[in-house]
Amino acid sequence: MPWRTLLTGALGARARAAVAAIGAELARRTGAGPTLAVGAAGIALFHAYRGDGARAAELLDAAIAALASGVHAPGLHDGFTGVAWAAEHLGAGAEIDEILLDLAARAEACDLIGGLAGFAVYALERGPAGARLLDEIVARVDERAGALADAGVAHGVPGIIAVLGSVPGPRARSLRQRLTAWLAGLRAPAPDGSLYPAIVGGPAGCRAAWCYGDPGIAAALLRAARAADDPALEALALDAGGAAAARPPGTSGVVDAGLCHGAAGLLHIFNRLHQATGDPALAAAARRWAERTLELGAPVADAGFLTGAAGIGLALLAATGDAEPRWDIVLGWVRTLGHPCLAGGAAAPPRGRSRAPRLRALPGRTPAQRSDARSRRRPVPHLRCLLLVPGAATKLHKAYIDRVPTWLGTLARSREFASDVQSELTRQLLVGDDGTPKLAEYAGRGSLEGWVRLAASRLAQDLVRAGQAR
């Protein structure tokens, strides 16, 4: 089904003006480090989809170069896999397959943000070259499936299901079916209008967002259902989507405009669901959240993709244009139609669909600049610095980050808030606000556990004071 412009007339004009304002602001911003979620790689996506190939290439070059100059987490949104995915997605190349094979073999986390499902997004973008990595990822997730308890797309089972829908083979299909049955068993309508909790054993009800809640679950399941031709899974997805669209905005828990847990994320999810189904109720929900996105505006301090201006701009671009976006594969909208990994070779997109913008095809770069960029886009051996201590990033998570909810005690107002603290603490420790990891500040006085615990407590208090607790 061809992509259709969602926002027209006066609302469309306001959205296009907002995109222009975001573009002007991001023309001089590089984000916090190289990552997809908050840094240069995510901002490069916005510029590429807006048509500014020169600025996108500059940011992507900077992100790739930064990977060789420091220690970074391996995840899709918070680490080097996201930078490599952005380079591959935009036609720039930065292969890290061997590194990810090493990491996947001993990875503990299975989620989309920082774990194996995120690695799979990169592998799918790689086409046939990613097949070996996909096999390793499926095997590893299968081993750990019984321990999964998170029902959010960002950190839990729905994000894994979304990816598995696009992975061929009987083991991936069997794993997807088992995880779907587990998720369906969690359906329990709550007083706030939600159908699914955030986590097994947690409080009833959940906010409406991409990261946690019915909207993200609906989009993830529908994508997997369409990719795998699974009518039962599609019915489950549309059930969640319909409930989310009918939910009063006042019960949603939305307090900002970002993609992750804000209004732009709901705009894009409902737009995606409408484009896939033609349901006018979903289009109406998307337009309501477009209005709310414009009312809230892009955050001045956050230029990034996941919670900031770049992601908001991308959602508005998708809603005001007639070309299907491709960037939302990193949110779980993993597509297979025409994908070389499944079709056996490169294939053109179906009529009415679009490719991702390719930096090689965009104007604004001299031959010398392209040659210099290519020299830095070979496989990045310096990323081996992550493996100086095998499994270091995973061990950090297991020893400290996974214990943050317990450490926070009463400060952990909800499972979602504790998850936000974990994600932001990981970013600060391994990336930092200026590209310098906060972990480098640890001077060895006292235990590392006590130091990380204090950092988590201070961060939670900062978020509460800033009014960001959800």
Coordinates of C-alpha atoms in Angstrom, one line a residue:
M1 CA 0.0 0.0 0.0
P2 CA 1.6 3.3 -1.0
W3 CA 2.5 5.8 1.7
R4 CA 0.0 8.7 2.0
T5 CA 0.5 12.2 3.4
L6 CA -1.2 12.3 6.8
L7 CA -1.0 16.0 7.7
T8 CA -2.4 18.5 5.1
G9 CA -3.9 21.9 5.2
A10 CA -3.2 24.2 8.2
L11 CA -1.9 21.3 10.4
G12 CA 0.5 20.2 7.6
A13 CA 1.7 23.8 7.2
R14 CA 2.4 24.0 11.0
A15 CA 4.2 20.6 10.9
R16 CA 6.4 21.7 7.9
A17 CA 7.3 24.9 9.7
A18 CA 8.3 22.9 12.8
V19 CA 10.5 20.7 10.7
A20 CA 12.2 23.8 9.2
A21 CA 12.8 25.2 12.7
I22 CA 14.2 21.9 13.8
G23 CA 16.5 21.8 10.8
A24 CA 17.8 25.3 11.5
E25 CA 18.5 24.4 15.1
L26 CA 20.2 21.1 14.3
A27 CA 22.4 22.7 11.6
R28 CA 24.7 23.7 14.3
R29 CA 24.3 20.7 16.8
T30 CA 26.2 17.5 16.9
G31 CA 24.4 15.8 19.9
A32 CA 26.0 14.1 22.9
G33 CA 28.6 11.8 21.5
P34 CA 28.3 9.5 18.4
T35 CA 25.3 7.3 19.3
L36 CA 22.0 6.8 17.5
A37 CA 19.8 7.7 20.6
V38 CA 21.3 11.0 21.6
G39 CA 24.3 11.7 19.3
A40 CA 25.6 12.4 15.9
A41 CA 24.3 9.2 14.2
G42 CA 20.7 10.0 15.0
I43 CA 21.0 13.6 14.0
A44 CA 22.6 12.5 10.7
L45 CA 19.4 10.5 10.0
F46 CA 17.2 13.6 10.3
H47 CA 19.4 15.6 7.9
A48 CA 19.6 12.7 5.4
Y49 CA 15.8 12.3 5.3
R50 CA 15.4 16.0 5.0
G51 CA 17.7 16.0 2.0
D52 CA 20.8 17.6 3.4
G53 CA 23.3 15.0 2.5
A54 CA 26.4 17.1 3.1
R55 CA 25.5 17.7 6.8
A56 CA 24.4 14.1 7.3
A57 CA 27.7 12.9 5.9
E58 CA 29.7 15.2 8.2
L59 CA 27.9 14.0 11.2
L60 CA 28.2 10.3 10.2
D61 CA 31.9 10.7 9.5
A62 CA 32.3 12.3 13.0
A63 CA 30.4 9.5 14.6
I64 CA 32.4 6.8 12.9
A65 CA 35.7 8.5 13.8
A66 CA 34.6 8.8 17.4
L67 CA 34.1 5.0 17.7
A68 CA 37.9 4.6 17.3
S69 CA 38.8 7.1 20.0
G70 CA 37.0 5.8 23.1
V71 CA 35.1 3.0 24.8
H72 CA 31.4 2.6 23.8
A73 CA 28.6 0.3 24.7
P74 CA 27.7 -2.2 22.0
G75 CA 23.9 -1.5 21.7
L76 CA 21.8 -0.3 18.8
H77 CA 20.6 2.9 20.5
D78 CA 23.3 3.5 23.1
G79 CA 26.4 2.2 21.4
F80 CA 28.5 1.4 18.3
T81 CA 25.9 -0.9 16.6
G82 CA 23.6 2.1 16.1
V83 CA 26.4 4.1 14.4
A84 CA 27.2 1.1 12.2
W85 CA 23.5 0.6 11.4
A86 CA 23.2 4.3 10.4
A87 CA 26.2 4.1 8.2
E88 CA 24.9 0.9 6.5
H89 CA 21.4 2.4 6.2
L90 CA 22.6 5.5 4.5
G91 CA 25.0 3.7 2.2
A92 CA 28.2 4.6 4.0
G93 CA 29.4 1.3 5.4
A94 CA 31.1 0.5 8.7
E95 CA 31.1 -3.2 9.0
I96 CA 31.4 -4.6 12.6
D97 CA 30.1 -8.1 12.0
E98 CA 33.0 -10.0 13.6
I99 CA 32.9 -7.9 16.7
L100 CA 29.1 -8.4 17.1
L101 CA 29.5 -12.1 16.5
D102 CA 32.0 -12.2 19.5
L103 CA 29.6 -10.2 21.6
A104 CA 26.4 -12.0 20.6
A105 CA 28.0 -15.4 21.7
R106 CA 28.1 -14.2 25.3
A107 CA 25.5 -11.4 25.5
E108 CA 23.1 -11.4 28.4
A109 CA 20.7 -8.6 27.2
C110 CA 18.2 -9.6 24.5
D111 CA 16.4 -6.2 24.1
L112 CA 16.2 -3.8 21.2
I113 CA 17.8 -0.8 22.8
G114 CA 21.1 -2.4 23.9
G115 CA 20.9 -6.1 23.4
L116 CA 20.6 -8.9 20.8
A117 CA 17.4 -7.7 19.1
G118 CA 19.3 -4.4 18.3
F119 CA 22.2 -6.4 16.9
A120 CA 19.6 -8.2 14.7
V121 CA 18.4 -4.8 13.3
Y122 CA 22.0 -4.2 12.1
A123 CA 22.3 -7.7 10.7
L124 CA 19.0 -7.4 8.7
E125 CA 20.3 -4.0 7.3
R126 CA 23.4 -5.9 6.1
G127 CA 21.4 -8.2 3.9
P128 CA 23.0 -11.6 3.0
A129 CA 26.2 -10.5 4.8
G130 CA 24.3 -10.5 8.1
A131 CA 22.9 -14.1 7.9
R132 CA 25.6 -15.6 10.2
L133 CA 25.1 -13.0 12.8
L134 CA 21.3 -13.5 12.7
D135 CA 21.8 -17.2 13.3
E136 CA 23.9 -16.5 16.4
I137 CA 21.4 -14.0 17.7
V138 CA 18.4 -16.3 17.4
A139 CA 20.3 -19.1 19.1
R140 CA 21.3 -16.9 22.0
V141 CA 17.8 -15.3 22.5
D142 CA 16.3 -18.8 22.3
E143 CA 18.6 -19.9 25.2
R144 CA 17.5 -16.9 27.4
A145 CA 13.8 -16.8 26.4
G146 CA 12.6 -18.4 29.7
A147 CA 14.1 -15.6 31.7
L148 CA 12.4 -12.7 29.9
A149 CA 9.9 -10.7 31.9
D150 CA 9.7 -7.2 30.3
A151 CA 6.7 -6.4 28.2
G152 CA 7.9 -3.1 26.6
V153 CA 9.2 -2.7 23.1
A154 CA 12.4 -0.9 24.1
H155 CA 13.7 -3.4 26.7
G156 CA 11.4 -6.4 26.4
V157 CA 9.7 -9.2 24.5
P158 CA 7.6 -7.1 21.9
G159 CA 10.8 -5.6 20.4
I160 CA 12.2 -9.1 20.1
I161 CA 9.1 -10.4 18.4
A162 CA 9.2 -7.5 15.9
V163 CA 12.7 -8.4 14.8
L164 CA 12.0 -12.2 14.7
G165 CA 9.1 -11.7 12.3
S166 CA 11.7 -10.8 9.7
V167 CA 14.2 -13.5 10.4
P168 CA 13.8 -16.7 8.3
G169 CA 14.1 -20.2 9.5
P170 CA 12.2 -22.6 11.8
R171 CA 14.0 -21.7 15.0
A172 CA 13.2 -18.0 14.6
R173 CA 9.6 -18.9 13.8
S174 CA 9.2 -21.2 16.8
L175 CA 10.8 -18.7 19.1
R176 CA 8.5 -15.9 17.8
Q177 CA 5.4 -18.0 18.4
R178 CA 6.4 -18.9 22.0
L179 CA 7.1 -15.3 22.9
T180 CA 3.9 -14.2 21.3
A181 CA 1.9 -16.7 23.4
W182 CA 3.7 -15.4 26.5
L183 CA 2.8 -11.8 25.7
A184 CA -0.8 -12.6 24.8
G185 CA -1.1 -14.2 28.3
L186 CA -0.3 -10.9 29.9
R187 CA -3.3 -9.1 28.4
A188 CA -5.3 -7.7 31.3
P189 CA -7.4 -4.5 30.8
A190 CA -6.6 -1.9 33.4
P191 CA -8.5 1.1 34.8
D192 CA -6.3 3.5 32.8
G193 CA -7.4 1.9 29.5
S194 CA -4.3 0.0 28.8
L195 CA -4.2 -3.7 28.0
Y196 CA -0.6 -4.7 28.8
P197 CA 1.5 -4.1 31.9
A198 CA 5.1 -2.8 31.6
I199 CA 6.6 -5.9 33.3
V200 CA 5.5 -9.2 34.7
G201 CA 4.5 -8.8 38.4
G202 CA 4.4 -5.0 38.1
P203 CA 1.5 -2.7 38.8
A204 CA -1.6 -2.9 36.6
G205 CA -1.8 -0.4 33.8
C206 CA 0.9 1.3 31.8
R207 CA 1.5 4.6 30.0
A208 CA 1.0 4.9 26.3
A209 CA 4.3 5.1 24.5
W210 CA 6.7 3.4 22.1
C211 CA 9.0 2.2 24.8
Y212 CA 6.3 0.8 27.1
G213 CA 2.6 0.4 26.5
D214 CA -0.1 -0.7 24.0
P215 CA 0.9 1.6 21.1
G216 CA 4.5 0.3 20.8
I217 CA 3.2 -3.3 21.3
A218 CA 0.6 -2.9 18.5
A219 CA 3.2 -1.6 16.0
A220 CA 5.8 -4.2 16.9
L221 CA 3.3 -7.1 16.6
L222 CA 1.7 -5.8 13.4
R223 CA 5.1 -5.5 11.7
A224 CA 6.0 -9.0 12.8
A225 CA 2.5 -10.3 11.7
R226 CA 2.8 -8.8 8.2
A227 CA 6.4 -10.0 7.7
A228 CA 5.6 -13.5 8.9
D229 CA 2.0 -13.7 7.4
D230 CA 0.5 -14.5 10.8
P231 CA -3.2 -13.6 11.0
A232 CA -3.5 -14.5 14.7
L233 CA -0.6 -12.2 15.5
E234 CA -2.1 -9.4 13.4
A235 CA -5.4 -9.7 15.3
L236 CA -3.5 -9.3 18.6
A237 CA -1.8 -6.3 17.2
L238 CA -4.9 -4.6 16.0
D239 CA -6.6 -5.3 19.3
A240 CA -3.8 -3.4 21.1
G241 CA -3.8 -0.6 18.5
G242 CA -7.5 0.0 18.7
A243 CA -7.4 0.2 22.5
A244 CA -4.5 2.6 22.3
A245 CA -6.3 4.9 19.8
A246 CA -9.4 5.0 21.9
R247 CA -7.6 5.8 25.1
P248 CA -8.2 9.4 26.5
P249 CA -5.0 11.4 26.1
G250 CA -5.2 12.5 29.7
T251 CA -4.5 9.0 30.9
S252 CA -1.5 8.4 28.5
G253 CA 1.3 9.7 30.8
V254 CA 2.7 11.8 27.9
V255 CA 4.6 14.8 29.1
D256 CA 7.0 15.6 26.3
A257 CA 7.3 15.4 22.5
G258 CA 10.0 12.8 21.9
L259 CA 9.8 9.5 20.1
C260 CA 10.6 7.2 23.0
H261 CA 7.8 8.1 25.4
G262 CA 6.3 11.3 24.0
A263 CA 3.8 12.7 21.5
A264 CA 5.9 12.3 18.4
G265 CA 6.3 8.6 19.1
L266 CA 2.5 8.2 19.3
L267 CA 2.1 10.3 16.1
H268 CA 4.4 8.0 14.2
I269 CA 3.1 4.8 15.6
F270 CA -0.6 5.7 14.8
N271 CA 0.5 7.0 11.4
R272 CA 2.3 3.6 10.8
L273 CA -0.7 1.6 11.9
H274 CA -3.0 3.8 9.7
Q275 CA -0.8 3.4 6.7
A276 CA -0.8 -0.3 7.1
T277 CA -4.5 -0.8 7.7
G278 CA -6.3 2.2 6.3
D279 CA -8.3 2.5 9.5
P280 CA -9.6 6.2 9.9
A281 CA -9.7 5.9 13.7
L282 CA -5.9 5.4 13.7
A283 CA -5.4 8.3 11.3
A284 CA -7.5 10.5 13.7
A285 CA -5.4 9.4 16.6
A286 CA -2.2 10.2 14.7
R287 CA -3.5 13.7 13.9
R288 CA -4.4 14.3 17.6
W289 CA -0.9 13.4 18.6
A290 CA 0.5 15.6 15.8
E291 CA -1.3 18.5 17.4
R292 CA 0.1 17.6 20.8
T293 CA 3.6 17.3 19.4
L294 CA 3.4 20.8 17.9
E295 CA 2.0 22.2 21.2
L296 CA 4.8 20.7 23.2
G297 CA 7.6 21.6 20.7
A298 CA 11.1 20.2 20.4
P299 CA 13.3 20.3 23.5
V300 CA 16.0 22.9 23.2
A301 CA 18.5 21.0 25.2
D302 CA 18.1 17.6 23.5
A303 CA 19.1 17.4 19.8
G304 CA 19.0 13.6 19.7
F305 CA 16.9 10.9 17.9
L306 CA 15.2 8.9 20.7
T307 CA 14.0 11.7 23.0
G308 CA 15.0 14.9 21.2
A309 CA 14.6 17.2 18.2
A310 CA 16.0 14.9 15.5
G311 CA 13.4 12.1 16.2
I312 CA 10.5 14.6 16.4
G313 CA 11.6 16.1 13.1
L314 CA 11.7 12.6 11.5
A315 CA 8.2 11.8 12.7
L316 CA 6.9 15.1 11.3
L317 CA 8.7 14.6 8.0
A318 CA 7.0 11.1 7.7
A319 CA 3.6 12.7 8.4
T320 CA 3.9 15.5 5.9
G321 CA 5.5 13.5 3.1
D322 CA 4.4 10.9 0.6
A323 CA 7.5 8.6 0.8
E324 CA 7.6 5.7 3.3
P325 CA 10.3 6.2 6.0
R326 CA 12.9 3.6 6.5
W327 CA 14.6 4.8 9.6
D328 CA 12.0 3.3 12.0
I329 CA 13.5 -0.1 11.6
V330 CA 15.4 0.8 14.8
L331 CA 12.0 1.2 16.6
G332 CA 11.0 -2.3 15.5
W333 CA 9.3 -1.6 12.2
V334 CA 11.5 -4.2 10.5
R335 CA 10.6 -4.9 7.0
T336 CA 11.3 -7.9 4.8
L337 CA 9.5 -7.1 1.5
G338 CA 12.3 -7.0 -1.1
H339 CA 15.0 -7.4 1.6
P340 CA 18.0 -9.1 0.0
C341 CA 18.6 -11.2 3.2
L342 CA 15.3 -13.0 2.5
A343 CA 14.8 -12.5 -1.2
G344 CA 18.2 -14.0 -2.2
G345 CA 19.5 -10.8 -3.8
A346 CA 19.1 -7.1 -4.0
A347 CA 15.7 -6.0 -5.0
A348 CA 14.1 -2.6 -5.8
P349 CA 11.4 -1.4 -3.4
P350 CA 7.8 -2.1 -4.5
R351 CA 6.1 0.7 -6.4
G352 CA 4.9 3.4 -4.1
R353 CA 7.6 2.7 -1.5
S354 CA 10.9 4.4 -1.0
R355 CA 14.5 3.6 -0.3
A356 CA 16.4 5.1 2.5
P357 CA 18.3 8.2 1.3
R358 CA 21.8 7.2 0.3
L359 CA 24.6 9.6 1.0
R360 CA 26.5 8.6 -2.1
A361 CA 23.6 9.8 -4.1
L362 CA 23.1 13.1 -2.3
P363 CA 24.8 16.3 -3.4
G364 CA 27.2 18.5 -1.4
R365 CA 30.4 16.5 -1.2
T366 CA 33.6 16.9 -3.3
P367 CA 35.4 13.8 -4.7
A368 CA 38.2 14.5 -2.1
Q369 CA 35.6 14.4 0.7
R370 CA 34.1 11.2 -0.5
S371 CA 37.5 9.6 -0.8
D372 CA 38.4 10.7 2.7
A373 CA 35.1 9.4 4.1
R374 CA 35.6 6.0 2.4
S375 CA 39.0 5.6 4.0
R376 CA 37.4 5.9 7.4
R377 CA 34.5 3.6 6.5
R378 CA 36.4 0.4 6.2
P379 CA 35.8 -2.1 9.1
V380 CA 36.8 -0.3 12.3
P381 CA 39.5 -2.4 14.1
H382 CA 39.8 0.2 16.9
L383 CA 36.4 -1.0 18.1
R384 CA 38.3 -4.0 19.6
C385 CA 39.0 -1.6 22.5
L386 CA 35.6 -2.7 23.7
L387 CA 36.9 -6.2 24.0
L388 CA 40.1 -5.4 26.0
V389 CA 38.2 -6.9 28.9
P390 CA 35.9 -9.6 27.3
G391 CA 32.3 -8.9 27.9
A392 CA 33.1 -5.6 29.8
A393 CA 29.9 -3.8 28.8
T394 CA 27.8 -6.8 29.6
K395 CA 29.5 -7.3 32.9
L396 CA 28.9 -3.6 33.8
H397 CA 25.2 -4.1 33.1
K398 CA 24.9 -7.3 35.1
A399 CA 27.0 -6.1 38.1
Y400 CA 25.6 -2.6 38.4
I401 CA 23.0 -1.3 35.9
D402 CA 20.6 -4.2 36.4
R403 CA 20.6 -3.5 40.2
V404 CA 19.6 0.2 39.8
P405 CA 15.8 -0.4 40.5
T406 CA 16.7 -2.0 43.8
W407 CA 19.2 0.7 44.7
L408 CA 16.7 3.5 44.0
G409 CA 14.1 2.1 46.5
T410 CA 11.3 4.6 46.9
L411 CA 12.9 6.9 44.3
A412 CA 11.9 4.3 41.7
R413 CA 8.4 5.7 41.2
S414 CA 7.6 3.2 38.5
R415 CA 9.2 0.4 36.5
E416 CA 9.3 2.8 33.5
F417 CA 11.1 5.5 35.6
A418 CA 13.7 3.0 36.8
S419 CA 14.2 1.9 33.2
D420 CA 14.7 5.5 32.2
V421 CA 17.4 5.9 34.9
Q422 CA 19.1 2.8 33.8
S423 CA 19.2 3.9 30.1
E424 CA 20.5 7.4 31.0
L425 CA 23.0 6.1 33.5
T426 CA 24.4 3.7 30.9
R427 CA 24.7 6.6 28.4
Q428 CA 26.4 8.8 30.9
L429 CA 28.8 6.1 32.1
L430 CA 29.9 4.9 28.6
V431 CA 29.3 7.9 26.4
G432 CA 29.0 11.1 28.4
D433 CA 27.5 14.5 27.5
D434 CA 30.5 15.6 25.6
G435 CA 31.8 12.3 24.3
T436 CA 33.8 11.7 27.5
P437 CA 32.5 8.7 29.5
K438 CA 31.6 9.5 33.1
L439 CA 33.2 6.3 34.1
A440 CA 36.6 7.9 33.4
E441 CA 35.9 10.1 36.5
Y442 CA 36.2 7.1 38.8
A443 CA 39.5 7.5 40.6
G444 CA 39.6 4.2 42.4
R445 CA 38.9 5.7 45.8
G446 CA 36.2 3.4 47.4
S447 CA 34.3 0.6 45.6
L448 CA 33.1 1.0 42.0
E449 CA 29.7 -0.3 43.2
G450 CA 29.3 2.5 45.7
W451 CA 30.4 5.0 43.1
V452 CA 27.9 3.8 40.5
R453 CA 25.2 3.6 43.1
L454 CA 25.7 7.2 44.1
A455 CA 25.7 8.2 40.4
A456 CA 22.4 6.4 39.9
S457 CA 20.8 8.1 43.0
R458 CA 22.0 11.6 41.9
L459 CA 20.7 11.0 38.4
A460 CA 17.2 9.9 39.7
Q461 CA 17.0 12.9 41.9
D462 CA 18.0 15.2 39.0
L463 CA 15.2 13.6 36.9
V464 CA 12.6 14.1 39.6
R465 CA 13.6 17.7 40.2
A466 CA 13.5 18.3 36.4
G467 CA 9.9 17.0 36.4
Q468 CA 10.8 14.1 34.1
A469 CA 9.8 11.3 36.4
R470 CA 7.2 9.1 34.8

